[in-house]
Short mmCIF file of C-alpha atoms in Angstrom, two decimals:
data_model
loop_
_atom_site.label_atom_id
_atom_site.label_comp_id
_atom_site.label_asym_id
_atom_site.label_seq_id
_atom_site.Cartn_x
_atom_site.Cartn_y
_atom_site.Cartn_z
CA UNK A 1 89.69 75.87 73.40
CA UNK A 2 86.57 77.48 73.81
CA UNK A 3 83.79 75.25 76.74
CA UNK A 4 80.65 75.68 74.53
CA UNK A 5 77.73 74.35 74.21
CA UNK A 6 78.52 72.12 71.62
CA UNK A 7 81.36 70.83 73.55
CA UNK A 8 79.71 70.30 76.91
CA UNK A 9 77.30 67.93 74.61
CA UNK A 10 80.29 66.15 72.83
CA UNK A 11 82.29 66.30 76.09
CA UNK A 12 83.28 62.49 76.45
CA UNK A 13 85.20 62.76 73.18
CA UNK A 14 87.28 65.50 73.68
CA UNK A 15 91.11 64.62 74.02
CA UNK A 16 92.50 64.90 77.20
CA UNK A 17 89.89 66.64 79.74
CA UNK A 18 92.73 68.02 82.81
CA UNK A 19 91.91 68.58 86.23
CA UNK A 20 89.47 70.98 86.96
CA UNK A 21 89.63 73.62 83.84
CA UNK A 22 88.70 70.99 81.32
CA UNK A 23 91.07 73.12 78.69
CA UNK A 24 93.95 71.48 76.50
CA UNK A 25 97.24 73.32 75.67
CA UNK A 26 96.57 75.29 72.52
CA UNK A 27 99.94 75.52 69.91
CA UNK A 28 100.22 78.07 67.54
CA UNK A 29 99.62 76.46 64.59
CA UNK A 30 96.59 74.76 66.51
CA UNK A 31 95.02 78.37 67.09
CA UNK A 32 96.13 79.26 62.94
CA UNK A 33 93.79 75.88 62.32
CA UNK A 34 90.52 78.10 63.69
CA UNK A 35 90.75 80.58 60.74
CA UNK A 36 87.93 78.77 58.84
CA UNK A 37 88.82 77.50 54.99
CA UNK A 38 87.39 79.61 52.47
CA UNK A 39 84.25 77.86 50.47
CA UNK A 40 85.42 75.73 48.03
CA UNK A 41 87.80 73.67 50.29
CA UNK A 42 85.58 71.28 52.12
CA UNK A 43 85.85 67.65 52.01
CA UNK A 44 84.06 66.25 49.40
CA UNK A 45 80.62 64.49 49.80
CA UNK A 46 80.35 61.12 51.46
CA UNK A 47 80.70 57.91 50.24
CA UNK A 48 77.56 56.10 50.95
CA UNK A 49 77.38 52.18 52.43
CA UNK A 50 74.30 51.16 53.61
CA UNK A 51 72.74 53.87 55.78
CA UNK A 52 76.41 55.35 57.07
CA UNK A 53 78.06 58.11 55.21
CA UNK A 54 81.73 57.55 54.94
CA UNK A 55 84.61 59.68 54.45
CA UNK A 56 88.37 59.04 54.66
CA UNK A 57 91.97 61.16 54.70
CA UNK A 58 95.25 60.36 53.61
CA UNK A 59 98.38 62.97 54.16
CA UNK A 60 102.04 61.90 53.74
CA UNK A 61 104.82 64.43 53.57
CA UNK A 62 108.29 65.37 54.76
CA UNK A 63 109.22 67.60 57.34
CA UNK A 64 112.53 69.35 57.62
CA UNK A 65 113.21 70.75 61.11
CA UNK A 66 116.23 72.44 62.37
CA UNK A 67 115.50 71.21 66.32
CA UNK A 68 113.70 68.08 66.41
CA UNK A 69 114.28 67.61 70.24
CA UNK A 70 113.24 71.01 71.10
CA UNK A 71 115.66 71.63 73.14
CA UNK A 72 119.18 73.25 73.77
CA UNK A 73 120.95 70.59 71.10
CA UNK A 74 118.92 72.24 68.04
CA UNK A 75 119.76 68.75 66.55
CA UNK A 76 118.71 68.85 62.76
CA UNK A 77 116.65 66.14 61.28
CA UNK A 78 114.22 65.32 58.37
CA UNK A 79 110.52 63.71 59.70
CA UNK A 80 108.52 61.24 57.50
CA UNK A 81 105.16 62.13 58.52
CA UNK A 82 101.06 60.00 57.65
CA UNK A 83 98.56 60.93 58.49
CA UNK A 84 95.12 58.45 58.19
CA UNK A 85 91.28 58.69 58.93
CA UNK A 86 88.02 57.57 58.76
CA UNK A 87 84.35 58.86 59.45
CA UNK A 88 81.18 57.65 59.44
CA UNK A 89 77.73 58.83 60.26
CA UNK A 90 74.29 57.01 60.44
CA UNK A 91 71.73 58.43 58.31
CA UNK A 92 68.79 57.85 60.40
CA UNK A 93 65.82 60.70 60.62
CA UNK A 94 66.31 60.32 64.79
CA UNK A 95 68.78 58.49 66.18
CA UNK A 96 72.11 58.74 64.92
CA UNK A 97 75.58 56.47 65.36
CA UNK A 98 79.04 57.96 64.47
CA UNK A 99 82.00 56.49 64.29
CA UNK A 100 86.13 57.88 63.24
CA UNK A 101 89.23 56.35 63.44
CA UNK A 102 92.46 58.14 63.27
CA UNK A 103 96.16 57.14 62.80
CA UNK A 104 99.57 59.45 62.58
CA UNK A 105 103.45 58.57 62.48
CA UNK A 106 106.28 60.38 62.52
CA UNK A 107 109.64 58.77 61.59
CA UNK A 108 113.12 60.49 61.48
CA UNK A 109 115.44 60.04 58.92
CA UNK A 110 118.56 60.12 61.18
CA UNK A 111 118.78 56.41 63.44
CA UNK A 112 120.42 58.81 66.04
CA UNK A 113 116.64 60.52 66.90
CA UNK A 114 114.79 57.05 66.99
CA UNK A 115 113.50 58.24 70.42
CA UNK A 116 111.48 60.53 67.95
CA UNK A 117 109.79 57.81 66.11
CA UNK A 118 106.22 57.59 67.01
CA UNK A 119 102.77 56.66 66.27
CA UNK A 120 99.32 57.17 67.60
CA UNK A 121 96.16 55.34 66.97
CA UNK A 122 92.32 56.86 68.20
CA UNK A 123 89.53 56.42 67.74
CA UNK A 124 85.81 57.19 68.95
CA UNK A 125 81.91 56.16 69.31
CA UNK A 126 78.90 58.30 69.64
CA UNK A 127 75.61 57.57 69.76
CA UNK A 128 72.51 59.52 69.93
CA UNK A 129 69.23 58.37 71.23
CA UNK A 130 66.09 60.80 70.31
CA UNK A 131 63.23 59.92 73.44
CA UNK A 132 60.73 62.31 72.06
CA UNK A 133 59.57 64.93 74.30
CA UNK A 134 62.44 67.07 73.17
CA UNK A 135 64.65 64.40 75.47
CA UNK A 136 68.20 63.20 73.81
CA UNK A 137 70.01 60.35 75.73
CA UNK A 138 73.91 60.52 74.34
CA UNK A 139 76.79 58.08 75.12
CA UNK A 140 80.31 57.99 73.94
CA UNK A 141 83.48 55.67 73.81
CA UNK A 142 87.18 56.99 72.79
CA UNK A 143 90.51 55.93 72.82
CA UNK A 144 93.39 59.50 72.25
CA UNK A 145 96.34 58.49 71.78
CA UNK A 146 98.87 61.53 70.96
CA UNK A 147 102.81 62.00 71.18
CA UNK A 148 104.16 63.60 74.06
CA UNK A 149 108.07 65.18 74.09
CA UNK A 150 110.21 66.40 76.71
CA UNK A 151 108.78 70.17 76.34
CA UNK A 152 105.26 69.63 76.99
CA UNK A 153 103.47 71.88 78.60
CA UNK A 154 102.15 69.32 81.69
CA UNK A 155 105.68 68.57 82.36
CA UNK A 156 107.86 71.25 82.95
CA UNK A 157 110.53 68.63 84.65
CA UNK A 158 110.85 67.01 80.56
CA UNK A 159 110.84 63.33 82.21
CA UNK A 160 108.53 61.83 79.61
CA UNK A 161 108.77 61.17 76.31
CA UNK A 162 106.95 58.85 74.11
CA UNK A 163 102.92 58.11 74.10
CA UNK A 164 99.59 59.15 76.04
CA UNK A 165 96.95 57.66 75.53
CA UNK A 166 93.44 58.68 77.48
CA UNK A 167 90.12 56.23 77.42
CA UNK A 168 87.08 57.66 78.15
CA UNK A 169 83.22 56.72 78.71
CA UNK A 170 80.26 59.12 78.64
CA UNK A 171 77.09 59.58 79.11
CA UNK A 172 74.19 62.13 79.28
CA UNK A 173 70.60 63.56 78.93
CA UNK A 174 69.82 66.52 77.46
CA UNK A 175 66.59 68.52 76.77
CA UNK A 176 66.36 70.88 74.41
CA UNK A 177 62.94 72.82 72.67
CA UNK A 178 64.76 75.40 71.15
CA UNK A 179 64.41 78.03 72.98
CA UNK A 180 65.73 76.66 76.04
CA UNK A 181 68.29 73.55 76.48
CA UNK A 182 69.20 71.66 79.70
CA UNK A 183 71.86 68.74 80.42
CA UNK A 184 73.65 66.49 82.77
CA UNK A 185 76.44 64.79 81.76
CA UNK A 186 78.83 62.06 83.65
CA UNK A 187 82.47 61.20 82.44
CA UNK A 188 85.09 58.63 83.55
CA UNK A 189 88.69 59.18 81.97
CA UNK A 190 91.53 56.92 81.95
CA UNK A 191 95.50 58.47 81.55
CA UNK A 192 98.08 56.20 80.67
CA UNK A 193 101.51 57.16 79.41
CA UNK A 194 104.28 55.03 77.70
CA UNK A 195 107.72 55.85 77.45
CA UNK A 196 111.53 54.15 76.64
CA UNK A 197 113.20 56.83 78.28
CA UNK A 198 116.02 55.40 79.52
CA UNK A 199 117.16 56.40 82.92
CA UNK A 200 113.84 57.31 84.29
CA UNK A 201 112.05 55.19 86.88
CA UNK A 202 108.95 53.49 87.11
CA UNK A 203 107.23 56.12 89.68
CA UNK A 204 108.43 59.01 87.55
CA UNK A 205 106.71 57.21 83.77
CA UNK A 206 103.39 56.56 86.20
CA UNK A 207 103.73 60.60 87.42
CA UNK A 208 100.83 61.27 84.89
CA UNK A 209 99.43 58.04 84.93
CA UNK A 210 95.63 58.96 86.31
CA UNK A 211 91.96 58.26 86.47
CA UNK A 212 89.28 60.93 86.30
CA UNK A 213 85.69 61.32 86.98
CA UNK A 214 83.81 64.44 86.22
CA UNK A 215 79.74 65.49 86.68
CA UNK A 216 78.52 68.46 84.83
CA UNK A 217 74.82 70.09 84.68
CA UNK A 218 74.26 72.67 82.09
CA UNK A 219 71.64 74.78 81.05
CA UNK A 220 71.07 77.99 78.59
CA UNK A 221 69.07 79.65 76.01
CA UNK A 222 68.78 80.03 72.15
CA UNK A 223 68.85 83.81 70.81
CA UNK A 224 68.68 85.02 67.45
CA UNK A 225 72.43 85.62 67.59
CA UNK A 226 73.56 82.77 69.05
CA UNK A 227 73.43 81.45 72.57
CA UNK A 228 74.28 81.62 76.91
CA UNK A 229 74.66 78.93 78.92
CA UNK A 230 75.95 78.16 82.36
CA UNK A 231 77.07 75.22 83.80
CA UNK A 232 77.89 73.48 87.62
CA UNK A 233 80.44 70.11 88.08
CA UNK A 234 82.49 68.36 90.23
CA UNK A 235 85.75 66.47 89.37
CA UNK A 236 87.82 63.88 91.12
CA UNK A 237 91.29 62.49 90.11
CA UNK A 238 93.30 59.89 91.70
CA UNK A 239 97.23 59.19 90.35
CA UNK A 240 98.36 55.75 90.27
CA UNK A 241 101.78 56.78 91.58
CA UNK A 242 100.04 58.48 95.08
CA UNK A 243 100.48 55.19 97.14
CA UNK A 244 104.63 55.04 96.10
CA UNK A 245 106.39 56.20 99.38
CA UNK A 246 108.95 58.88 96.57
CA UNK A 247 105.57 60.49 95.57
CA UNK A 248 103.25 62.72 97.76
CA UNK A 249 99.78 62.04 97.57
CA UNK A 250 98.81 64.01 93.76
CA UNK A 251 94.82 62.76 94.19
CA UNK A 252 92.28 65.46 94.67
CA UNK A 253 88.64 66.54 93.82
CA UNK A 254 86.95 69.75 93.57
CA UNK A 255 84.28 71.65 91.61
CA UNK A 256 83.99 73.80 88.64
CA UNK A 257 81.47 76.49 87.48
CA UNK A 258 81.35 78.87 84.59
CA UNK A 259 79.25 80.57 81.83
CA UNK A 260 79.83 81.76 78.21
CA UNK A 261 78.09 82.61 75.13
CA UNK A 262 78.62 82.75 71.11
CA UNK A 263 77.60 84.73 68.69
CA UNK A 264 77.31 85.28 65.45
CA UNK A 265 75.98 88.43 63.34
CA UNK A 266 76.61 89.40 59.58
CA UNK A 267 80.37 88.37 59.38
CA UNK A 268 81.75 88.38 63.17
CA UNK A 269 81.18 85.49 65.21
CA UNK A 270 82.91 84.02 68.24
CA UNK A 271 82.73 82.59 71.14
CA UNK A 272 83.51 84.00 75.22
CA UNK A 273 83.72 81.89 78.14
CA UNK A 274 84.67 82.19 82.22
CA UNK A 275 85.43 78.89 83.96
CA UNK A 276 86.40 79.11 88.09
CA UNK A 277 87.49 76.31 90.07
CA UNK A 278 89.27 74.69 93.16
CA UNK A 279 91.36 71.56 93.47
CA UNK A 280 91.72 70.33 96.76
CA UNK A 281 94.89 67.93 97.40
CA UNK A 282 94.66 65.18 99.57
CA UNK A 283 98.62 66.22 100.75
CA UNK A 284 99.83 69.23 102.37
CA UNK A 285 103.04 69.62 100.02
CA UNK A 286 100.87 70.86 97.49
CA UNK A 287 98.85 73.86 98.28
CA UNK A 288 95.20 74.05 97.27
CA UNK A 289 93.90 75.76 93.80
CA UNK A 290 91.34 78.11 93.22
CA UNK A 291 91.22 79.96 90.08
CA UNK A 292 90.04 81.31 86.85
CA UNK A 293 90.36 80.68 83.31
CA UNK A 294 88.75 81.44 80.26
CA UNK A 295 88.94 82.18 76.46
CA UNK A 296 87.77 85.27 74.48
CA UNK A 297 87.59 84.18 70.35
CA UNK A 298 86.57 86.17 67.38
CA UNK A 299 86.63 85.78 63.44
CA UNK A 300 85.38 88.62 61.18
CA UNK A 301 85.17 87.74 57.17
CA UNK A 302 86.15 90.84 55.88
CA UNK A 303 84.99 89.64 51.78
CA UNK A 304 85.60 86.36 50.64
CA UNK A 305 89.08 86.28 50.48
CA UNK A 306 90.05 87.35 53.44
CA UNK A 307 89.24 86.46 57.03
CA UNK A 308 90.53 87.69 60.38
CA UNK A 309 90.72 85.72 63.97
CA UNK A 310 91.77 86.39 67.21
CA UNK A 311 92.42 84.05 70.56
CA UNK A 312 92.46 85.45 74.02
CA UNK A 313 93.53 82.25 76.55
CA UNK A 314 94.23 81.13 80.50
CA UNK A 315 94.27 77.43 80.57
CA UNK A 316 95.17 75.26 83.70
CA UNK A 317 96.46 71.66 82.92
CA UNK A 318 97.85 69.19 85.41
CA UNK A 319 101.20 68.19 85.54
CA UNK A 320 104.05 66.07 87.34
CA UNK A 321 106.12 68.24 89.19
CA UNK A 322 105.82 67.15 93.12
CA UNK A 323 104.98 70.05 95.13
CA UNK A 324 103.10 71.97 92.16
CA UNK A 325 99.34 71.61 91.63
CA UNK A 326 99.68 72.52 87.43
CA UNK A 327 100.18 74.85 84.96
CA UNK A 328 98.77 78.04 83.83
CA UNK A 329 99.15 78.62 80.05
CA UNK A 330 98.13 82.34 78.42
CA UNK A 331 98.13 82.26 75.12
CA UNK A 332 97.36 85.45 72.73
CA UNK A 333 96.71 85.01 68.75
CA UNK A 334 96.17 87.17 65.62
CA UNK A 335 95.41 85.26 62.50
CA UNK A 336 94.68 86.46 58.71
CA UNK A 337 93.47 83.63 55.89
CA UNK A 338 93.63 84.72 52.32
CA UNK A 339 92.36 83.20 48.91
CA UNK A 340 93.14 84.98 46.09
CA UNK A 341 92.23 82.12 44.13
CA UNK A 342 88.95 79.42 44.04
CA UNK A 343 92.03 77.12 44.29
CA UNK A 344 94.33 78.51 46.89
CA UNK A 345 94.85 80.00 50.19
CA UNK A 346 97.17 80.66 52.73
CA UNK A 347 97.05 81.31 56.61
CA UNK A 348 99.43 83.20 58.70
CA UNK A 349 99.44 84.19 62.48
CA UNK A 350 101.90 84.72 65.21
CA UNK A 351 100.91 83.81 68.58
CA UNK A 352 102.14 84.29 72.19
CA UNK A 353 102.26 81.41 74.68
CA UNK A 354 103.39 81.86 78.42
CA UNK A 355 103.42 78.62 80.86
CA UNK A 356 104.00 79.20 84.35
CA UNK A 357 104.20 76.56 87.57
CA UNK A 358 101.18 77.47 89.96
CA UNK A 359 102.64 78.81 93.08
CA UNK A 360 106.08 79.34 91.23
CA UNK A 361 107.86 82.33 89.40
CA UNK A 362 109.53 79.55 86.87
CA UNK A 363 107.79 80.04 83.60
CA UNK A 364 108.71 79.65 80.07
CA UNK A 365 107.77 82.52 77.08
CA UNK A 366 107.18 81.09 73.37
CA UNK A 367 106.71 83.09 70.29
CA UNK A 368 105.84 81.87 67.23
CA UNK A 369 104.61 82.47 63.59
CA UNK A 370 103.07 79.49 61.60
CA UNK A 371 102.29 79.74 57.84
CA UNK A 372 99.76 76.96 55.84
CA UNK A 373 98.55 77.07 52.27
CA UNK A 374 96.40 74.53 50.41
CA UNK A 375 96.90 74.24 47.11
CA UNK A 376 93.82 72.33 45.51
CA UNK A 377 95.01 70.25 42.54
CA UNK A 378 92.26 68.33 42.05
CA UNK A 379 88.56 67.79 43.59
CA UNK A 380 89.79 64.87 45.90
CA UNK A 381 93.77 66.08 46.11
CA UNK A 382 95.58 69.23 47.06
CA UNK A 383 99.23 69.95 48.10
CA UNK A 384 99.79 71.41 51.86
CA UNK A 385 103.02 73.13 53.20
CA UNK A 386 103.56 74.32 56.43
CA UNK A 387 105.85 76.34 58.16
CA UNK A 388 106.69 77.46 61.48
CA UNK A 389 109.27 79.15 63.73
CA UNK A 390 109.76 79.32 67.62
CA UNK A 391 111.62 80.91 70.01
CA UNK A 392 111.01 79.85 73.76
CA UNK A 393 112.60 81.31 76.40
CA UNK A 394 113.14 80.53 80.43
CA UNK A 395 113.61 82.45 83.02
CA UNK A 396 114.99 80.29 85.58
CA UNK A 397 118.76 78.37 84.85
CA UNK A 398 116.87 74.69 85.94
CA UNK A 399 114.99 75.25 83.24
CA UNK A 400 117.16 75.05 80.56
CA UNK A 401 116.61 71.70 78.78
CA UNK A 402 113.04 73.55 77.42
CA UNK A 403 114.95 76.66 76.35
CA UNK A 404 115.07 76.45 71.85
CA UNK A 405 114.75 78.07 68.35
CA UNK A 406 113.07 75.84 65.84
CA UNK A 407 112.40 76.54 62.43
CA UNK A 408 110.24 73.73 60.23
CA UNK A 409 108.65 73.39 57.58
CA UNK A 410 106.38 70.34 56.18
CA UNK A 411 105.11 69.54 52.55
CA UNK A 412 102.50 66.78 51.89
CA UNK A 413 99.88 65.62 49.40
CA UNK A 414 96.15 65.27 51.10
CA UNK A 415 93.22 62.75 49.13
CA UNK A 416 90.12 62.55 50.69
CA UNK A 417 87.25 60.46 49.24
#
């Protein structure tokens, strides 16, 4: 995930901000999403009620996997998945309100995987408030909920499984006279994490279980080809667990800088960005962070029925392993999308994902190729199917439990109106 301008503005709705990168974990089939849908494929025009623009999704499908707990088992199963949301968007000339609401499930077939059964509800509120002057006040409410399993990424131990769910609150100025564009934005963040694991105490289902606070200033320039910015913060987070006498101390604060641009010219565009930052510990069993990360991405339309991306990644996300500060993620991505017809298209990409435990040699290597095609049946209707396989790899014995092969594959009808 790229830190651009754009996202600095719509920062306080962005899923899961982690310690001092402000980057999520990127899957494969995430990354495959970027190639852009051919023209043709958009979601049909709003509905209109009153002065909002409305727009809604439906998906239900099936979804064969051979692993559905990721791990050494390769336990077999068949998931039920839906998939439903809503948009809308004032229509004013200056000020504008938005609003979405989104809702997935997954059920499997077999009683034995229950544990697997999940659901997630978010949603979100922006509003936009035009001073004159060139001046923009913004504020935001969200609720993310998303499913979490025992191979995520911000838990390399595989306590958790079950439900996070992260409420935010933003707010910020912004000046922009299009040529030049300055901001300052303030976030507060609330983690919470739900699980029925049984076997697992309460300090260890808290381990995540956080509140964050985050300042940023930002300021750039328009160009012809796109635009620069740079940008200044500070971040503090403080663990519910720290004050339990079988957890050390997790809180910290710190601060962030970085700079980036994107561009766009004829048919490459992309975006580049550099983020560095320290995370100070308020315990000695965890040593303190200073680092980089970034993301290099690129698309290039070759004609109209074919499109190329690319994803060069370091992400740092915070996790619950006592005596480790987080994890570093690289992540590496080639992507084609084709349409050979005004009605169909297909994407396919491998990618190359390698987590490793700051201040640790144990790290686990994923590689993985994910197919989707969109078949468009009718104006509001198409058929999707999906397909993926992964093969992750540890290199340390303790590790095991997040060693797997999965292959899956997932066919669903999509309306929107």
């Amino acid at each position: 995930m790229t830190l651009t301008k754009n996202m600095l503005r719509r920062i306080f709705v962005l899923p899961g901000v982690l310690g001092g990168a402000l980057l999520l974990q990127s899957s494969a089939f995430a990354q495959l999403a970027t190639v852009a849908a051919p023209q043709g494929f958009e979601q049909p025009a709003d509905v209109k009620f009153g002065n909002f623009n409305v727009s809604s999704r439906a998906e239900a499908g099936l979804s064969p996997t051979s692993n559905i707990r990721l791990d050494a088992s390769e336990e077999s199963d068949i998931k039920r998945i839906l998939s439903l949301s809503g948009n809308a968007n004032s229509d004013w000339q200056k000020h504008n309100l938005a609003a979405s609401i989104n809702f997935f499930a997954q059920d499997a077939a077999d009683s034995a995987h229950e544990a697997q059964d999940n659901e997630a509800l978010s949603g979100s509120l922006m509003s936009r408030f035009e001073l004159g002057g060139n001046t923009i006040l913004r504020g935001g409410l969200q609720r993310q909920q998303s499913i979490i399993g025992k191979n995520h990424v911000d838990q390399f131990n595989g306590f958790l499984h079950g439900t996070t769910t992260s409420s935010m609150a933003s707010y910020g100025v912004e000046w922009d006279n299009q040529r030049w564009f300055v901001s300052g934005m303030g976030q507060y963040v609330d983690v919470f994490n739900d699980t029925d694991v049984q076997g697992v105490d309460d300090v260890m289902e808290q381990s995540l279980d956080r509140e964050e606070s985050q300042l940023t200033l930002q300021a750039g320039r328009h160009f012809a080809w796109g635009n620069a910015y740079a940008f200044v913060g500070s971040q503090a987070i403080n663990y519910d667990a720290s004050a339990s006498i079988q957890m050390s101390n997790r809180d910290s604060d710190g601060w962030r800088a970085g700079a980036g641009v994107e561009f766009s010219h004829g048919r490459l565009r992309g975006a580049v960005s550099a983020i560095t930052f320290t995370q100070d510990f308020d315990t000695n069993t965890i040593k303190d962070l200073h680092a980089t990360v970034g993301t290099v991405q690129v698309g290039f339309q070759i004609n109209p029925q074919f499109s190329l991306s690319g994803l060069l990644q370091r992400n740092f996300s915070e996790t619950n392993i006592e005596g480790s500060a987080g994890i570093f993620t690289n992540t590496y991505f080639v992507g084609v999308m084709y349409s050979p017809t005004p009605k169909f298209y297909f994407k396919l990409g491998p990618a190359y994902n390698r987590s490793q435990m700051s201040d640790s040699s144990m790290a686990t290597k994923r590689v993985s190729w994910e197919w989707a095609s969109v078949w468009q049946i009718h104006p509001r209707a198409a058929l999707s199917f999906a397909a993926s396989h992964s093969d992750q790899r540890v290199n340390n014995p303790a590790m095991l439990s997040q060693q797997y092969d999965e292959t899956s594959g997932t066919l669903s009808v999509v309306v929107t109106y």
